PDB file of C-alpha atoms in Angstrom:
ATOM      1  CA  MET A 105       0.000   0.000   0.000  1.00  0.00           C
ATOM      2  CA  ALA A 106       2.729   2.447   0.926  1.00  0.00           C
ATOM      3  CA  SER A 107       4.373   2.072  -2.488  1.00  0.00           C
ATOM      4  CA  GLY A 108       1.321   3.492  -4.237  1.00  0.00           C
ATOM      5  CA  ALA A 109       1.172   0.517  -6.621  1.00  0.00           C
ATOM      6  CA  PRO A 110      -2.412  -0.474  -5.674  1.00  0.00           C
ATOM      7  CA  LEU A 111      -3.629   3.068  -6.365  1.00  0.00           C
ATOM      8  CA  LEU A 112      -1.917   3.083  -9.757  1.00  0.00           C
ATOM      9  CA  LYS A 113      -3.506  -0.277 -10.605  1.00  0.00           C
ATOM     10  CA  TRP A 114      -6.934   1.006  -9.506  1.00  0.00           C
ATOM     11  CA  GLU A 115      -6.574   4.102 -11.676  1.00  0.00           C
ATOM     12  CA  ALA A 116      -5.477   1.974 -14.640  1.00  0.00           C
ATOM     13  CA  MET A 117      -8.615  -0.153 -14.213  1.00  0.00           C
ATOM     14  CA  LEU A 118     -10.794   2.972 -14.049  1.00  0.00           C
ATOM     15  CA  ALA A 119      -9.154   4.432 -17.159  1.00  0.00           C
ATOM     16  CA  ALA A 120      -9.630   1.143 -19.030  1.00  0.00           C
ATOM     17  CA  GLN A 121     -13.365   1.451 -18.340  1.00  0.00           C
ATOM     18  CA  GLY A 122     -13.505   4.985 -19.723  1.00  0.00           C
ATOM     19  CA  THR A 123     -13.169   7.025 -16.538  1.00  0.00           C
ATOM     20  CA  HIS A 124     -11.705  10.489 -16.998  1.00  0.00           C
ATOM     21  CA  LEU A 125      -9.112  10.435 -14.221  1.00  0.00           C
ATOM     22  CA  ASP A 126      -8.962  14.233 -13.898  1.00  0.00           C
ATOM     23  CA  GLN A 127     -12.716  14.312 -13.178  1.00  0.00           C
ATOM     24  CA  TYR A 128     -12.334  11.372 -10.808  1.00  0.00           C
ATOM     25  CA  HIS A 129      -9.614  13.194  -8.841  1.00  0.00           C
ATOM     26  CA  ASP A 130     -11.656  16.421  -8.792  1.00  0.00           C
ATOM     27  CA  LYS A 131     -14.587  14.486  -7.309  1.00  0.00           C
ATOM     28  CA  LEU A 132     -12.367  12.897  -4.664  1.00  0.00           C
ATOM     29  CA  ASP A 133     -10.976  16.316  -3.754  1.00  0.00           C
ATOM     30  CA  GLN A 134     -14.512  17.642  -3.262  1.00  0.00           C
ATOM     31  CA  ASN A 135     -15.312  14.684  -1.018  1.00  0.00           C
ATOM     32  CA  GLY A 136     -18.924  15.423  -1.825  1.00  0.00           C
ATOM     33  CA  THR A 137     -21.919  13.591  -0.597  1.00  0.00           C
ATOM     34  CA  ALA A 138     -25.532  14.624  -0.726  1.00  0.00           C
ATOM     35  CA  PRO A 139     -26.600  17.099   1.968  1.00  0.00           C
ATOM     36  CA  VAL A 140     -28.985  14.787   3.862  1.00  0.00           C
ATOM     37  CA  THR A 141     -27.654  11.724   5.672  1.00  0.00           C
ATOM     38  CA  LEU A 142     -29.737   9.262   7.660  1.00  0.00           C
ATOM     39  CA  GLU A 143     -28.557   6.244   9.623  1.00  0.00           C
ATOM     40  CA  VAL A 144     -30.734   3.153   9.366  1.00  0.00           C
ATOM     41  CA  THR A 145     -30.641   1.126  12.562  1.00  0.00           C
ATOM     42  CA  ALA A 146     -31.495  -2.435  13.509  1.00  0.00           C
ATOM     43  CA  PRO A 147     -34.978  -2.850  14.993  1.00  0.00           C
ATOM     44  CA  THR A 148     -33.769  -5.784  17.109  1.00  0.00           C
ATOM     45  CA  ALA A 149     -30.526  -7.304  18.324  1.00  0.00           C
ATOM     46  CA  GLY A 150     -29.151 -10.368  16.600  1.00  0.00           C
ATOM     47  CA  PHE A 151     -27.096 -11.453  13.637  1.00  0.00           C
ATOM     48  CA  ILE A 152     -27.449 -10.348  10.037  1.00  0.00           C
ATOM     49  CA  GLN A 153     -28.821 -13.443   8.306  1.00  0.00           C
ATOM     50  CA  SER A 154     -28.982 -11.942   4.836  1.00  0.00           C
ATOM     51  CA  CYS A 155     -28.884  -8.673   2.973  1.00  0.00           C
ATOM     52  CA  ASP A 156     -30.821  -8.098  -0.263  1.00  0.00           C
ATOM     53  CA  ALA A 157     -28.241  -6.486  -2.550  1.00  0.00           C
ATOM     54  CA  ARG A 158     -30.758  -6.073  -5.365  1.00  0.00           C
ATOM     55  CA  LEU A 159     -33.089  -4.070  -3.144  1.00  0.00           C
ATOM     56  CA  ILE A 160     -30.194  -1.873  -2.016  1.00  0.00           C
ATOM     57  CA  GLY A 161     -29.257  -1.305  -5.658  1.00  0.00           C
ATOM     58  CA  GLU A 162     -32.845  -0.306  -6.430  1.00  0.00           C
ATOM     59  CA  ILE A 163     -32.798   2.155  -3.524  1.00  0.00           C
ATOM     60  CA  ILE A 164     -29.600   3.735  -4.827  1.00  0.00           C
ATOM     61  CA  ARG A 165     -31.092   3.939  -8.321  1.00  0.00           C
ATOM     62  CA  GLU A 166     -34.222   5.641  -6.957  1.00  0.00           C
ATOM     63  CA  LEU A 167     -32.041   8.174  -5.132  1.00  0.00           C
ATOM     64  CA  GLY A 168     -30.453   8.977  -8.499  1.00  0.00           C
ATOM     65  CA  GLY A 169     -27.267   6.966  -8.106  1.00  0.00           C
ATOM     66  CA  GLY A 170     -27.990   4.607 -10.977  1.00  0.00           C
ATOM     67  CA  ARG A 171     -29.483   4.568 -14.435  1.00  0.00           C
ATOM     68  CA  ILE A 172     -33.100   3.787 -15.218  1.00  0.00           C
ATOM     69  CA  THR A 173     -32.439   4.338 -18.926  1.00  0.00           C
ATOM     70  CA  LYS A 174     -29.158   4.582 -20.813  1.00  0.00           C
ATOM     71  CA  ASP A 175     -29.621   8.368 -20.962  1.00  0.00           C
ATOM     72  CA  SER A 176     -30.204   8.777 -17.212  1.00  0.00           C
ATOM     73  CA  VAL A 177     -27.791  11.091 -15.437  1.00  0.00           C
ATOM     74  CA  ILE A 178     -26.050   9.558 -12.413  1.00  0.00           C
ATOM     75  CA  ASP A 179     -25.837  11.591  -9.209  1.00  0.00           C
ATOM     76  CA  TYR A 180     -22.555  10.517  -7.637  1.00  0.00           C
ATOM     77  CA  ASP A 181     -23.336  12.252  -4.334  1.00  0.00           C
ATOM     78  CA  VAL A 182     -26.199   9.941  -3.312  1.00  0.00           C
ATOM     79  CA  GLY A 183     -25.921   6.381  -2.108  1.00  0.00           C
ATOM     80  CA  VAL A 184     -25.766   3.891   0.725  1.00  0.00           C
ATOM     81  CA  ASP A 185     -22.671   3.095   2.785  1.00  0.00           C
ATOM     82  CA  SER A 186     -21.558   1.487   6.054  1.00  0.00           C
ATOM     83  CA  LEU A 187     -23.561  -1.652   5.285  1.00  0.00           C
ATOM     84  CA  ALA A 188     -23.785  -4.327   7.964  1.00  0.00           C
ATOM     85  CA  LYS A 189     -22.596  -7.654   6.566  1.00  0.00           C
ATOM     86  CA  PRO A 190     -24.153 -11.126   6.760  1.00  0.00           C
ATOM     87  CA  GLY A 191     -22.898 -12.931   9.849  1.00  0.00           C
ATOM     88  CA  GLU A 192     -22.240  -9.663  11.676  1.00  0.00           C
ATOM     89  CA  GLN A 193     -23.764  -9.159  15.118  1.00  0.00           C
ATOM     90  CA  VAL A 194     -25.855  -6.022  15.626  1.00  0.00           C
ATOM     91  CA  LYS A 195     -27.409  -4.477  18.699  1.00  0.00           C
ATOM     92  CA  SER A 196     -30.917  -3.081  18.760  1.00  0.00           C
ATOM     93  CA  GLY A 197     -30.435   0.429  17.420  1.00  0.00           C
ATOM     94  CA  GLY A 198     -27.077  -0.538  15.887  1.00  0.00           C
ATOM     95  CA  LEU A 199     -26.096   0.771  12.473  1.00  0.00           C
ATOM     96  CA  LEU A 200     -27.293  -1.224   9.466  1.00  0.00           C
ATOM     97  CA  ALA A 201     -26.459   1.391   6.831  1.00  0.00           C
ATOM     98  CA  ARG A 202     -26.213   5.113   6.136  1.00  0.00           C
ATOM     99  CA  ILE A 203     -28.174   6.760   3.306  1.00  0.00           C
ATOM    100  CA  HIS A 204     -27.097   9.934   1.486  1.00  0.00           C
ATOM    101  CA  GLY A 205     -29.729  11.904  -0.433  1.00  0.00           C
ATOM    102  CA  HIS A 206     -30.888  15.389  -1.345  1.00  0.00           C
ATOM    103  CA  SER A 207     -34.080  15.646   0.709  1.00  0.00           C
ATOM    104  CA  LEU A 208     -35.248  14.328   4.048  1.00  0.00           C
ATOM    105  CA  LYS A 209     -38.381  12.919   2.404  1.00  0.00           C
ATOM    106  CA  GLU A 210     -36.478  10.822  -0.168  1.00  0.00           C
ATOM    107  CA  VAL A 211     -33.977   9.613   2.428  1.00  0.00           C
ATOM    108  CA  GLN A 212     -36.757   8.601   4.846  1.00  0.00           C
ATOM    109  CA  MET A 213     -38.547   6.697   2.075  1.00  0.00           C
ATOM    110  CA  ALA A 214     -35.283   4.954   1.216  1.00  0.00           C
ATOM    111  CA  ALA A 215     -34.723   4.126   4.903  1.00  0.00           C
ATOM    112  CA  ASN A 216     -38.149   2.494   5.181  1.00  0.00           C
ATOM    113  CA  THR A 217     -37.343   0.293   2.188  1.00  0.00           C
ATOM    114  CA  LEU A 218     -33.800  -0.394   3.367  1.00  0.00           C
ATOM    115  CA  GLN A 219     -35.079  -1.862   6.639  1.00  0.00           C
ATOM    116  CA  ASN A 220     -36.579  -4.653   4.508  1.00  0.00           C
ATOM    117  CA  ALA A 221     -33.222  -5.444   2.897  1.00  0.00           C
ATOM    118  CA  PHE A 222     -31.827  -6.911   6.129  1.00  0.00           C
ATOM    119  CA  ARG A 223     -32.982 -10.113   7.812  1.00  0.00           C
ATOM    120  CA  ILE A 224     -31.865 -10.347  11.437  1.00  0.00           C
ATOM    121  CA  GLY A 225     -31.998 -13.577  13.433  1.00  0.00           C
ATOM    122  CA  PRO A 226     -30.946 -14.826  16.863  1.00  0.00           C
ATOM    123  CA  GLU A 227     -28.113 -17.070  15.672  1.00  0.00           C
ATOM    124  CA  LYS A 228     -25.034 -16.376  13.594  1.00  0.00           C
ATOM    125  CA  ALA A 229     -25.660 -17.139   9.935  1.00  0.00           C
ATOM    126  CA  MET A 230     -23.440 -19.460   7.964  1.00  0.00           C
ATOM    127  CA  VAL A 231     -21.694 -17.145   5.528  1.00  0.00           C
ATOM    128  CA  PRO A 232     -20.204 -18.854   2.477  1.00  0.00           C
ATOM    129  CA  GLY A 233     -16.617 -18.091   1.600  1.00  0.00           C
ATOM    130  CA  ARG A 234     -15.948 -15.318  -0.870  1.00  0.00           C
ATOM    131  CA  ILE A 235     -14.117 -17.627  -3.251  1.00  0.00           C
ATOM    132  CA  ALA A 236     -16.363 -20.415  -4.503  1.00  0.00           C
ATOM    133  CA  GLU A 237     -13.785 -22.195  -6.636  1.00  0.00           C
ATOM    134  CA  VAL A 238     -10.251 -21.727  -7.923  1.00  0.00           C
ATOM    135  CA  ILE A 239      -9.751 -22.674 -11.558  1.00  0.00           C
ATOM    136  CA  ASP A 240      -6.202 -23.327 -12.712  1.00  0.00           C
ATOM    137  CA  GLY A 241      -5.213 -23.270 -16.302  1.00  0.00           C
TER     138      GLY A 241
END
């Protein structure tokens, strides 16, 4: 990490996908997020059994952070972060996720939907490994 090689590799990957690196760096320098932030908390204590990634993606799209059509403009300031992960233990009132949006109304609507993305249970969930199979050759 200290060598800077991972950052250079990341930027090469971004450039290969068509990212304008000067705009990317300008955005990082602004460190901008939407003006309204709301933390979504766990209604009960327990373990995260599952998290519906599709639903979270739909929430982000509705906030403006994704495309509905190929001509849709993406708002890079909105989104969801600090997501609790499957298998993680949460306390009642503990952070499940944080939503960034432009109005309190849209963020509250997103929060109501986001509550449904998490299933919390009393026992630790079996979380499959991140690597399903290694293929040599």
